[in-house]
Structure formats: structure tokens, C-alpha cells
Short mmCIF file of C-alpha atoms (C1' of nucleotides) in Angstrom, two decimals:
data_model
loop_
_atom_site.label_atom_id
_atom_site.label_comp_id
_atom_site.label_asym_id
_atom_site.label_seq_id
_atom_site.Cartn_x
_atom_site.Cartn_y
_atom_site.Cartn_z
CA MET A 1 0.00 0.00 0.00
CA HIS A 2 1.72 3.10 -1.13
CA ARG A 3 0.62 6.56 -1.95
CA SER A 4 -0.58 5.72 -5.43
CA PHE A 5 -3.67 4.24 -3.83
CA LEU A 6 -5.00 7.70 -3.05
CA VAL A 7 -4.91 8.72 -6.68
CA LEU A 8 -6.32 5.43 -7.94
CA TYR A 9 -9.11 5.76 -5.43
CA GLU A 10 -9.89 9.31 -6.49
CA LEU A 11 -10.15 8.11 -10.08
CA SER A 12 -12.35 5.17 -9.10
CA LYS A 13 -14.71 7.48 -7.22
CA ARG A 14 -15.49 9.22 -10.46
CA MET A 15 -16.08 6.01 -12.42
CA LYS A 16 -19.47 4.37 -12.31
CA HIS A 17 -18.00 0.93 -12.46
CA ARG A 18 -14.70 -0.93 -12.49
CA SER A 19 -14.96 -1.55 -16.22
CA GLY A 20 -15.64 2.10 -16.94
CA ARG A 21 -13.53 4.79 -18.52
CA LEU A 22 -13.03 8.29 -17.18
CA LEU A 23 -12.36 11.53 -19.02
CA ILE A 24 -10.52 13.95 -16.78
CA SER A 25 -7.85 16.61 -17.19
CA SER A 26 -4.78 16.84 -15.01
CA SER A 27 -5.97 20.17 -13.62
CA GLU A 28 -9.37 18.75 -12.68
CA LEU A 29 -7.69 15.84 -10.97
CA GLY A 30 -5.34 18.23 -9.22
CA GLU A 31 -8.31 20.18 -7.92
CA CYS A 32 -9.95 17.00 -6.62
CA LEU A 33 -6.77 16.03 -4.82
CA GLY A 34 -5.77 19.46 -3.64
CA VAL A 35 -2.54 19.54 -5.61
CA SER A 36 -1.36 21.44 -8.68
CA GLN A 37 -1.98 20.47 -12.26
CA GLN A 38 1.70 19.60 -12.60
CA THR A 39 1.63 17.24 -9.67
CA ALA A 40 -1.56 15.58 -10.86
CA SER A 41 0.05 15.14 -14.25
CA ARG A 42 3.02 13.42 -12.63
CA TYR A 43 0.72 11.22 -10.55
CA LEU A 44 -0.99 9.98 -13.69
CA SER A 45 2.28 9.42 -15.47
CA ASP A 46 3.59 7.47 -12.45
CA LEU A 47 0.43 5.35 -12.32
CA GLU A 48 0.76 4.57 -16.01
CA LEU A 49 4.44 3.73 -15.62
CA GLY A 50 3.56 1.44 -12.71
CA GLY A 51 0.99 -0.36 -14.83
CA PHE A 52 -1.99 0.72 -12.70
CA ILE A 53 -3.82 2.67 -15.39
CA GLU A 54 -4.00 3.02 -19.14
CA ARG A 55 -4.66 6.35 -20.75
CA SER A 56 -5.13 8.08 -24.05
CA ARG A 57 -5.25 11.77 -24.78
CA GLY A 58 -8.63 13.27 -25.54
CA GLY A 59 -9.26 16.87 -26.52
CA ARG A 60 -10.45 17.98 -23.11
CA GLY A 61 -8.28 15.75 -20.95
CA GLN A 62 -7.35 12.13 -20.94
CA PHE A 63 -9.33 8.91 -20.99
CA ILE A 64 -8.33 6.71 -18.11
CA SER A 65 -9.13 3.09 -17.40
CA LEU A 66 -7.76 0.86 -14.68
CA THR A 67 -5.66 -2.18 -15.46
CA ARG A 68 -6.01 -5.50 -13.66
CA LYS A 69 -3.12 -4.45 -11.42
CA GLY A 70 -4.79 -1.15 -10.56
CA LEU A 71 -8.10 -2.86 -9.88
CA ASP A 72 -6.38 -5.36 -7.61
CA VAL A 73 -4.95 -2.59 -5.45
CA LEU A 74 -8.43 -1.16 -4.94
CA ASP A 75 -9.98 -4.61 -4.55
CA GLY A 76 -7.52 -5.53 -1.81
CA VAL A 77 -8.43 -2.42 0.15
CA TYR A 78 -12.12 -3.05 -0.48
CA LEU A 79 -11.93 -6.60 0.85
CA ASN A 80 -10.05 -5.58 3.97
CA LEU A 81 -12.51 -2.81 4.73
CA LYS A 82 -15.34 -5.25 4.12
CA THR A 83 -14.08 -7.63 6.80
CA PHE A 84 -13.60 -4.62 9.04
CA PHE A 85 -17.11 -3.20 8.61
CA ASP A 86 -19.18 -6.34 8.08
CA GLU A 87 -21.03 -7.71 11.06
CA ILE A 88 -19.09 -10.20 13.14
CA GLY A 89 -19.98 -13.65 11.87
CA THR A 90 -20.16 -12.72 8.20
CA PRO A 91 -18.28 -15.52 6.47
CA ILE A 92 -14.98 -14.62 4.83
CA LEU A 93 -14.63 -16.59 1.62
CA ILE A 94 -11.60 -16.91 -0.62
CA LYS A 95 -11.93 -18.69 -3.94
CA GLY A 96 -8.87 -19.92 -5.72
CA ARG A 97 -7.32 -22.53 -7.92
CA VAL A 98 -4.97 -25.32 -6.94
CA VAL A 99 -1.47 -24.67 -8.21
CA GLN A 100 1.73 -26.62 -8.27
CA GLY A 101 3.66 -25.88 -5.09
CA PHE A 102 7.45 -25.71 -5.18
CA GLY A 103 7.45 -29.29 -3.95
CA GLU A 104 8.83 -27.98 -0.72
CA GLY A 105 5.54 -28.31 1.12
CA ALA A 106 6.09 -31.96 1.93
CA TYR A 107 9.61 -31.28 3.09
CA TYR A 108 8.57 -28.46 5.35
CA VAL A 109 5.58 -30.22 6.85
CA LYS A 110 7.96 -33.08 7.63
CA GLU A 111 10.43 -30.75 9.33
CA TYR A 112 7.75 -28.91 11.26
CA SER A 113 5.79 -32.09 11.86
CA LYS A 114 6.34 -32.41 15.58
CA SER A 115 5.55 -28.79 16.34
CA LEU A 116 2.56 -28.78 14.01
CA ARG A 117 1.17 -31.92 15.61
CA GLU A 118 1.25 -30.22 18.98
CA GLY A 119 -0.33 -27.04 17.70
CA LEU A 120 -2.93 -28.43 15.34
CA GLY A 121 -3.94 -31.43 17.41
CA PHE A 122 -3.50 -33.94 14.61
CA GLU A 123 -0.76 -35.47 12.50
CA PRO A 124 -0.63 -33.30 9.36
CA PHE A 125 -0.43 -34.95 5.97
CA PHE A 126 3.09 -34.70 4.55
CA GLY A 127 2.38 -32.13 1.92
CA THR A 128 0.60 -28.88 1.37
CA LEU A 129 -1.98 -27.74 -1.09
CA ASN A 130 -1.12 -24.42 -2.72
CA ILE A 131 -4.04 -22.26 -3.70
CA LYS A 132 -3.83 -19.18 -5.90
CA PRO A 133 -6.77 -16.90 -5.05
CA LEU A 134 -8.77 -15.47 -7.93
CA ARG A 135 -8.97 -12.04 -6.32
CA PRO A 136 -6.92 -10.26 -3.69
CA PHE A 137 -7.77 -11.56 -0.24
CA PRO A 138 -7.86 -9.98 3.18
CA PHE A 139 -4.84 -9.63 5.42
CA LEU A 140 -4.81 -12.86 7.42
CA GLU A 141 -2.57 -12.07 10.40
CA LYS A 142 -5.47 -10.93 12.51
CA TYR A 143 -7.05 -14.40 12.29
CA VAL A 144 -3.97 -16.27 13.46
CA VAL A 145 -4.92 -18.94 15.99
CA GLY A 146 -1.49 -20.37 16.75
CA GLU A 147 2.20 -20.31 16.09
CA VAL A 148 4.95 -22.84 15.60
CA LYS A 149 8.35 -21.69 16.84
CA GLY A 150 11.25 -21.67 14.44
CA PHE A 151 14.35 -23.83 14.92
CA SER A 152 17.68 -24.70 13.37
CA LYS A 153 18.58 -28.10 12.02
CA GLY A 154 21.60 -29.27 10.07
CA GLY A 155 22.90 -25.73 9.73
CA ARG A 156 19.64 -24.64 8.19
CA SER A 157 17.22 -22.33 9.98
CA PHE A 158 13.47 -22.78 9.89
CA GLY A 159 11.52 -19.65 10.71
CA SER A 160 8.44 -19.42 12.84
CA LEU A 161 5.07 -20.25 11.29
CA LYS A 162 1.69 -18.85 12.14
CA TYR A 163 -1.52 -20.52 11.13
CA VAL A 164 -5.12 -19.62 10.49
CA SER A 165 -8.05 -21.99 10.88
CA ALA A 166 -10.23 -22.55 7.84
CA ILE A 167 -12.68 -24.81 6.04
CA LEU A 168 -11.70 -25.97 2.58
CA SER A 169 -14.48 -27.05 0.26
CA SER A 170 -15.50 -27.88 -3.25
CA SER A 171 -18.63 -29.40 -4.71
CA GLY A 172 -19.50 -32.38 -2.55
CA TRP A 173 -16.89 -32.24 0.19
CA THR A 174 -15.58 -30.13 3.05
CA GLU A 175 -12.38 -30.42 5.08
CA ASP A 176 -11.03 -28.61 8.12
CA CYS A 177 -7.60 -27.20 7.43
CA PHE A 178 -5.03 -24.62 8.39
CA ILE A 179 -3.44 -21.92 6.30
CA ILE A 180 0.25 -21.59 7.03
CA ILE A 181 1.82 -18.14 7.18
CA PRO A 182 5.62 -17.82 7.41
CA LYS A 183 6.18 -15.25 10.14
CA ARG A 184 8.32 -12.85 8.17
CA THR A 185 6.11 -12.67 5.10
CA HIS A 186 4.43 -9.44 4.23
CA HIS A 187 2.76 -10.15 0.94
CA LEU A 188 1.31 -13.60 0.61
CA SER A 189 0.28 -14.32 -2.96
CA GLU A 190 -0.74 -17.95 -2.49
CA LEU A 191 -2.36 -19.84 0.34
CA GLU A 192 -0.48 -22.85 1.67
CA VAL A 193 -2.91 -25.29 3.23
CA VAL A 194 -2.12 -28.17 5.58
CA CYS A 195 -4.65 -30.81 6.44
CA GLU A 196 -4.88 -34.13 8.22
CA HIS A 197 -5.41 -36.00 4.97
CA GLY A 198 -3.86 -36.01 1.53
CA LEU A 199 -6.50 -34.03 -0.29
CA ARG A 200 -5.16 -34.61 -3.77
CA GLU A 201 -5.69 -38.32 -3.26
CA LYS A 202 -8.78 -38.27 -1.03
CA HIS A 203 -10.82 -35.98 -3.26
CA GLY A 204 -9.04 -36.36 -6.56
CA ILE A 205 -7.91 -32.75 -6.61
CA LYS A 206 -5.63 -31.71 -9.42
CA ASP A 207 -3.93 -28.49 -10.48
CA GLY A 208 -6.38 -25.89 -11.74
CA ASP A 209 -9.33 -27.11 -9.65
CA LEU A 210 -11.43 -24.36 -8.09
CA LEU A 211 -11.68 -24.52 -4.30
CA GLN A 212 -13.23 -22.35 -1.64
CA VAL A 213 -11.58 -21.44 1.63
CA GLU A 214 -13.76 -20.13 4.44
CA LEU A 215 -11.86 -18.54 7.31
CA LYS A 216 -12.88 -19.53 10.81
CA VAL A 217 -12.89 -16.19 12.57
CA MET B 1 -8.82 12.11 1.50
CA HIS B 2 -5.37 12.78 2.68
CA ARG B 3 -2.44 10.66 3.59
CA SER B 4 -3.68 9.78 7.04
CA PHE B 5 -5.99 7.29 5.37
CA LEU B 6 -3.07 5.00 4.60
CA VAL B 7 -2.11 4.74 8.25
CA LEU B 8 -5.69 4.37 9.45
CA TYR B 9 -6.17 1.62 6.89
CA GLU B 10 -3.03 -0.18 7.98
CA LEU B 11 -4.30 -0.13 11.55
CA SER B 12 -7.75 -1.33 10.51
CA LYS B 13 -6.22 -4.26 8.60
CA ARG B 14 -4.85 -5.55 11.86
CA MET B 15 -8.10 -5.20 13.76
CA LYS B 16 -10.68 -7.94 13.58
CA HIS B 17 -13.53 -5.51 13.72
CA ARG B 18 -14.32 -1.80 13.79
CA SER B 19 -15.05 -1.92 17.50
CA GLY B 20 -11.75 -3.67 18.25
CA ARG B 21 -8.58 -2.45 19.90
CA LEU B 22 -5.09 -3.01 18.60
CA LEU B 23 -1.80 -3.36 20.49
CA ILE B 24 1.08 -2.27 18.29
CA SER B 25 4.40 -0.52 18.77
CA SER B 26 5.57 2.37 16.65
CA SER B 27 8.42 0.28 15.26
CA GLU B 28 6.07 -2.56 14.26
CA LEU B 29 3.80 -0.06 12.56
CA GLY B 30 6.81 1.49 10.88
CA GLU B 31 7.78 -1.90 9.54
CA CYS B 32 4.28 -2.51 8.17
CA LEU B 33 4.31 0.85 6.43
CA GLY B 34 7.91 0.80 5.27
CA VAL B 35 8.92 3.83 7.32
CA SER B 36 11.06 4.35 10.39
CA GLN B 37 9.91 4.03 13.98
CA GLN B 38 10.18 7.80 14.36
CA THR B 39 7.93 8.45 11.41
CA ALA B 40 5.37 5.88 12.53
CA SER B 41 5.38 7.49 15.94
CA ARG B 42 4.64 10.85 14.40
CA TYR B 43 1.89 9.33 12.24
CA LEU B 44 0.15 8.04 15.33
CA SER B 45 0.55 11.29 17.16
CA ASP B 46 -0.88 13.16 14.16
CA LEU B 47 -3.84 10.79 13.94
CA GLU B 48 -4.54 11.28 17.62
CA LEU B 49 -4.25 15.04 17.29
CA GLY B 50 -6.64 14.93 14.34
CA GLY B 51 -9.17 12.97 16.39
CA PHE B 52 -8.99 9.85 14.23
CA ILE B 53 -7.71 7.48 16.90
CA GLU B 54 -7.46 7.16 20.65
CA ARG B 55 -4.50 5.52 22.28
CA SER B 56 -3.04 4.51 25.59
CA ARG B 57 0.43 3.29 26.37
CA GLY B 58 0.85 -0.40 27.07
CA GLY B 59 4.08 -2.07 28.12
CA ARG B 60 4.86 -3.49 24.70
CA GLY B 61 3.39 -0.76 22.55
CA GLN B 62 0.20 1.22 22.50
CA PHE B 63 -3.46 0.30 22.48
CA ILE B 64 -5.22 1.94 19.58
CA SER B 65 -8.88 2.26 18.83
CA LEU B 66 -10.58 4.26 16.12
CA THR B 67 -12.87 7.16 16.88
CA ARG B 68 -16.13 7.83 15.05
CA LYS B 69 -14.22 10.31 12.88
CA GLY B 70 -11.56 7.75 12.02
CA LEU B 71 -14.17 5.11 11.26
CA ASP B 72 -16.02 7.52 8.99
CA VAL B 73 -12.92 8.08 6.88
CA LEU B 74 -12.58 4.34 6.33
CA ASP B 75 -16.32 3.89 5.89
CA GLY B 76 -16.43 6.55 3.19
CA VAL B 77 -13.73 4.76 1.24
CA TYR B 78 -15.44 1.43 1.79
CA LEU B 79 -18.75 2.67 0.44
CA ASN B 80 -17.18 4.19 -2.65
CA LEU B 81 -15.25 1.04 -3.40
CA LYS B 82 -18.42 -0.96 -2.86
CA THR B 83 -20.29 0.97 -5.55
CA PHE B 84 -17.24 0.55 -7.75
CA PHE B 85 -16.95 -3.22 -7.36
CA ASP B 86 -20.56 -4.28 -6.88
CA GLU B 87 -22.37 -5.61 -9.89
CA ILE B 88 -24.14 -2.99 -11.99
CA GLY B 89 -27.73 -2.83 -10.78
CA THR B 90 -26.94 -3.30 -7.09
CA PRO B 91 -29.08 -0.67 -5.39
CA ILE B 92 -27.26 2.20 -3.69
CA LEU B 93 -29.08 3.10 -0.52
CA ILE B 94 -28.52 6.06 1.76
CA LYS B 95 -30.37 6.27 5.05
CA GLY B 96 -30.64 9.54 6.87
CA ARG B 97 -32.72 11.81 9.02
CA VAL B 98 -34.65 14.88 8.03
CA VAL B 99 -33.01 18.02 9.36
CA GLN B 100 -33.90 21.66 9.39
CA GLY B 101 -32.54 23.31 6.26
CA PHE B 102 -31.23 26.85 6.39
CA GLY B 103 -34.62 27.94 5.13
CA GLU B 104 -32.93 28.89 1.90
CA GLY B 105 -34.23 25.88 0.04
CA ALA B 106 -37.53 27.50 -0.82
CA TYR B 107 -35.78 30.68 -1.94
CA TYR B 108 -33.37 28.83 -4.16
CA VAL B 109 -35.94 26.54 -5.71
CA LYS B 110 -37.93 29.66 -6.52
CA GLU B 111 -34.94 31.33 -8.15
CA TYR B 112 -33.96 28.24 -10.08
CA SER B 113 -37.59 27.33 -10.73
CA LYS B 114 -37.66 27.99 -14.46
CA SER B 115 -34.43 26.12 -15.18
CA LEU B 116 -35.36 23.26 -12.89
CA ARG B 117 -38.74 22.88 -14.55
CA GLU B 118 -37.03 22.48 -17.90
CA GLY B 119 -34.49 20.00 -16.58
CA LEU B 120 -36.65 17.90 -14.29
CA GLY B 121 -39.76 17.86 -16.39
CA PHE B 122 -42.08 19.03 -13.64
CA GLU B 123 -42.72 22.07 -11.52
CA PRO B 124 -40.70 21.54 -8.34
CA PHE B 125 -42.24 22.20 -4.97
CA PHE B 126 -40.98 25.48 -3.51
CA GLY B 127 -38.79 24.03 -0.84
CA THR B 128 -36.25 21.33 -0.27
CA LEU B 129 -35.95 18.52 2.18
CA ASN B 130 -32.58 18.33 3.87
CA ILE B 131 -31.40 14.87 4.85
CA LYS B 132 -28.44 14.15 7.09
CA PRO B 133 -27.13 10.66 6.24
CA LEU B 134 -26.41 8.31 9.13
CA ARG B 135 -23.18 7.09 7.56
CA PRO B 136 -20.81 8.52 4.99
CA PHE B 137 -22.26 8.13 1.51
CA PRO B 138 -20.73 7.60 -1.90
CA PHE B 139 -19.46 10.38 -4.10
CA LEU B 140 -22.50 11.39 -6.14
CA GLU B 141 -21.03 13.30 -9.08
CA LYS B 142 -20.77 10.22 -11.22
CA TYR B 143 -24.55 9.74 -11.07
CA VAL B 144 -25.40 13.26 -12.23
CA VAL B 145 -28.17 13.17 -14.82
CA GLY B 146 -28.50 16.87 -15.55
CA GLU B 147 -27.35 20.35 -14.86
CA VAL B 148 -28.93 23.75 -14.38
CA LYS B 149 -26.80 26.66 -15.56
CA GLY B 150 -25.95 29.42 -13.13
CA PHE B 151 -27.09 33.01 -13.62
CA SER B 152 -26.93 36.45 -12.05
CA LYS B 153 -29.93 38.32 -10.75
CA GLY B 154 -30.18 41.54 -8.79
CA GLY B 155 -26.43 41.72 -8.38
CA ARG B 156 -26.37 38.25 -6.88
CA SER B 157 -24.87 35.28 -8.63
CA PHE B 158 -26.42 31.85 -8.58
CA GLY B 159 -24.02 29.04 -9.35
CA SER B 160 -24.68 26.03 -11.52
CA LEU B 161 -26.50 23.06 -10.02
CA LYS B 162 -26.18 19.43 -10.89
CA TYR B 163 -28.75 16.84 -9.94
CA VAL B 164 -28.98 13.14 -9.33
CA SER B 165 -32.11 11.07 -9.79
CA ALA B 166 -33.35 9.12 -6.76
CA ILE B 167 -36.25 7.46 -5.04
CA LEU B 168 -37.13 8.71 -1.58
CA SER B 169 -39.04 6.37 0.69
CA SER B 170 -40.20 5.62 4.18
CA SER B 171 -42.63 3.10 5.60
CA GLY B 172 -45.67 3.17 3.37
CA TRP B 173 -44.70 5.62 0.68
CA THR B 174 -42.26 6.26 -2.15
CA GLU B 175 -41.54 9.41 -4.15
CA ASP B 176 -39.36 10.18 -7.14
CA CYS B 177 -37.00 13.02 -6.40
CA PHE B 178 -33.74 14.72 -7.28
CA ILE B 179 -30.73 15.43 -5.15
CA ILE B 180 -29.31 18.84 -5.83
CA ILE B 181 -25.55 19.31 -5.90
CA PRO B 182 -24.10 22.82 -6.09
CA LYS B 183 -21.44 22.62 -8.78
CA ARG B 184 -18.54 23.92 -6.75
CA THR B 185 -19.08 21.76 -3.70
CA HIS B 186 -16.52 19.18 -2.80
CA HIS B 187 -17.75 17.78 0.45
CA LEU B 188 -21.48 17.42 0.72
CA SER B 189 -22.53 16.61 4.27
CA GLU B 190 -26.28 16.73 3.74
CA LEU B 191 -28.52 15.78 0.86
CA GLU B 192 -30.80 18.48 -0.49
CA VAL B 193 -33.84 16.91 -2.12
CA VAL B 194 -36.30 18.53 -4.49
CA CYS B 195 -39.59 16.94 -5.42
CA GLU B 196 -42.79 17.72 -7.25
CA HIS B 197 -44.77 17.76 -4.03
CA GLY B 198 -44.38 19.23 -0.57
CA LEU B 199 -43.31 16.09 1.24
CA ARG B 200 -43.49 17.51 4.74
CA GLU B 201 -47.20 18.14 4.17
CA LYS B 202 -48.03 15.20 1.90
CA HIS B 203 -46.49 12.52 4.14
CA GLY B 204 -46.40 14.33 7.46
CA ILE B 205 -42.61 14.31 7.56
CA LYS B 206 -40.98 16.16 10.43
CA ASP B 207 -37.42 16.80 11.53
CA GLY B 208 -35.71 13.68 12.82
CA ASP B 209 -37.71 11.24 10.67
CA LEU B 210 -35.69 8.43 9.13
CA LEU B 211 -35.86 8.26 5.33
CA GLN B 212 -34.20 6.16 2.68
CA VAL B 213 -32.78 7.46 -0.56
CA GLU B 214 -32.15 5.02 -3.38
CA LEU B 215 -30.03 6.37 -6.20
CA LYS B 216 -31.21 5.73 -9.74
CA VAL B 217 -27.99 4.74 -11.45
"C1'" DA C 1 -7.11 23.70 -24.77
"C1'" DT C 2 -4.08 20.37 -23.11
"C1'" DT C 3 0.45 17.64 -20.94
"C1'" DA C 4 4.67 17.69 -18.80
"C1'" DC C 5 9.71 19.44 -18.32
"C1'" DT C 6 13.15 21.90 -15.20
"C1'" DA C 7 14.60 24.41 -11.28
"C1'" DA C 8 13.54 26.44 -7.05
"C1'" DC C 9 10.96 25.89 -3.11
"C1'" DT C 10 8.64 23.24 0.66
"C1'" DT C 11 7.56 19.31 3.12
"C1'" DT C 12 8.61 15.01 4.98
"C1'" DC C 13 11.81 11.73 6.68
"C1'" DG C 14 14.99 9.42 9.84
"C1'" DA C 15 19.57 9.14 12.49
"C1'" DG C 16 20.90 10.47 16.77
"C1'" DT C 17 19.38 10.93 21.08
"C1'" DA C 18 16.61 12.23 25.44
"C1'" DT C 19 13.19 10.52 28.35
"C1'" DT D 1 12.16 -2.01 26.62
"C1'" DA D 2 8.96 2.00 24.88
"C1'" DT D 3 7.81 7.07 22.65
"C1'" DA D 4 9.11 11.12 20.57
"C1'" DC D 5 12.20 15.38 20.07
"C1'" DT D 6 15.72 18.06 16.89
"C1'" DC D 7 17.75 19.07 12.65
"C1'" DG D 8 20.36 17.95 8.43
"C1'" DA D 9 19.18 15.15 4.35
"C1'" DA D 10 16.03 13.36 1.08
"C1'" DA D 11 11.83 13.48 -1.31
"C1'" DG D 12 7.93 15.77 -3.06
"C1'" DT D 13 5.62 19.96 -4.91
"C1'" DT D 14 4.85 23.80 -7.89
"C1'" DA D 15 5.76 28.14 -10.70
"C1'" DG D 16 7.34 29.11 -15.00
"C1'" DT D 17 7.23 27.65 -19.40
"C1'" DA D 18 7.71 24.68 -23.71
"C1'" DA D 19 5.38 21.81 -26.79
#
DNA sequence: ATTACTAACTTTCGAGTAT
DNA sequence: TATACTCGAAAGTTAGTAA
């Protein structure tokens, strides 16, 4: 979240919908934001350079539309504010597709096995399911229910893990699971799920399948 | 919308709910935001000074909760993003209470009467209903359906007006109406509604009554 | 009308440090 | 541990102006 959000947001306020297009001049935008025309012009040029917007010159200003990247910035903020303002108990759902992990999941679950068993209350399956969400998803740290302390082994250091409780589901089945969050990670782009069972085998899951994760809050 | 939003938002991300309280140190916050401890400390002090947060020192940091003012900043952003991301056709509802206008509504409607009649397609009632929304409401400019040009009369200048089409309702009745937006206004805090009929008389509306405005988008 | 460059100005930041 | 002050350095802003 950097400053560019404020400008993107100001643009989005003036668009009826995410797929819309906006005609605005740099001086108008400057007025909206309380900065000069020159500064507004630089803002737009920076946003374009960063891949957040696309623009084309029109006679009375410039036509602006948001790129996927720009929309995702706004969507991430929207989803976080939604969890913040929604009534307690409103389910938090994340939809995503199964992706190929780096193959390290099994290795790590094995290494952390003892600690995880104590924390989770069951023997975790030796492997993780990696899920790539379709949209940005809320910041998960606030839902953390436990932590596994880091350790060193064979000259290699294993950092602390936090985990969030969730329910994984697809058509016809539901499984309790945990989402693993390496302690020193700021921007998670995939969810790493551990479970008591091998879900790929048990439910015939393969890469690309669409799953739903519901956070237990 | 100024920069303080970014810090408020970062705090809200770490709170489970709007009524929650957060324990965080200035250096942790600095890390989240990518700034130094000193800067984060100043951010918090500025937010407190501005009335956006309340805080109290704890041993390992400070307890932070958001004030009504701070929540309204976030809520305003949330509502705008909601209209931006919701499917087209999702109704946009604003609930608010009738308040005493400055008594100028009748005067202005009279002055603008001719132009309004042309734009709205009916003879507007000589008076406006002022509504104070309960929560922040979305930026309305993007829903403008028409404009009434400004003019000068008797040495006094009347600025341009824009208007948005809406449906006003309460238990048992519904009325088509328009929300009037003075062209050079940036921060509307009340809605000024014009209608074909005198609603205070027709429906027995009095100050403090709760009404709902649905925007026609 | 616009957009956007450069140079001077202003604000914001953070290392050092006090509390 | 914390928070938060001062002040030199860095970053951001805008007036003037070109295109």
C-alpha cells in the first residue's frame, strides 16, 4: 500500500463501475486532490508507468481506465474494509485454484511435523496444497490462531510459522484445514494449506481445480 | 482524502472488527508501512491530534482504537469502493434523518424554478428537504443526470447546479425526487432533495424522521 | 485547450538521542 | 524495553514555461 492508492481511489470514485472509462484533465484531478496540475500530471504518469492505469489523450483531458493491477490494489483495500465493517460472523470466503507448489511443502511439513502436531492437534499430511486466489484476499494475520516456533537443524534455519483456521471445500466435500503463514512474510500471494489428509488423493484434486476457503474467525 | 488514510487503513487491517482495539508498537507499525519508527510514531501522534484514533500506552506498545471520525474516513472509502466493485444494478441506498434546512431551500428553488422545470420535467415544490445521512455516503457526481446553468440576478450570482435522480421512501410511501448538488461543492454533508410535491405536508414528515434514498444509477 | 519538463521551493523523513 | 524530540538530508511539490 503506497501513496498511489490515493490517486487510484480518487479516479475510481469518479467512475461508475470498475470496467468504466473516465475523461478527466490533469488540472481537474489536481483540484480533486488538492494539488497542482503539474503534480496531478506526474501522478498519472507514475500510475501509467507502474501499470496501474491506461490512458489516451482526448481533446479535453485524458481517458483513463484501470488495469487488472490497478483494480487489484483497490480490490484488496475493499476486501479488507469489508471484513472490518461487516457484522461479526459474516463468512470470509476466498476462492482460488490449486497450483503446483514448489514441492517444498512436503519437506517443510515433515520438518515442522512435531511442532505442528502439537499445535494443530493432529498429525498433518506430509504435503501442502497451494491455492492461488482469484482475487486479492484480506490480510490474514489478525485471524492467526497459533504459532509454531522456528528452529535450526543441520545448519539450516526454519523460521516461525503462524496458522489460520479454515474450512476448505468444493462441490461435494468439506475439510477442516489450516493456512500456514511464514512469520516474516508481508505479501502472501498464495495460500499454503495443511490438512490431516492427503486431499489430492482423497478428493481427486488436481492443479487448476477451483476450491473455496472459508476462514474460521 | 489525505495521507492519514493510509495509516488508518493499515491499523484497521490488523483489527478484527471496527469496535476492536489493537496493540502495536511504533516500530512494528513502521515496519508494516515501510517507514522508520520515528515516522510511525509521528503518524500516530498526528492521527490522535486529528481525532482519528485514541490511544493509551501499554508495556509493549500502545493500544489503539478508532474514533467515530476515524471510522467515517474508512467507511467513506469502503462505500465508494463498494459501488465501484458491486455488480451494476446493485441498489445504492442512503439512510438519513430529516433536518432543518437553512430555510434557503424555498428561496433557491424559486430562483432556479424555471431552469429546474425544464431539466426535471415538472414544476418543483418550492422548498427542499434536507437529509443528514447516518453514515458517509458515496461520491455522487458520477450519477449526475443533468445540470442547471448558473445566472446572475439583482447583483447576486447563482451558481450552476447538478442533480442526481433518486427514489425517496419511508414506511408506506415512495416518491421520485432529485438530489441537488451545487457545482462547486466538494464535500457534501447533507442531501438536499427537491420533489414535485411538498413532502413535509403530503407525508407528514418532520425533523428527525428516518428516510431512505435510493439512487437511480 | 491540453500535458509535462526543469529548477527552485517546501515538506517530509529518519539518524541520533533524550526521556 | 517504549515514545518522541531536533535538525540535516532526502523526497515531493509547484511556478514558469515549452510543446
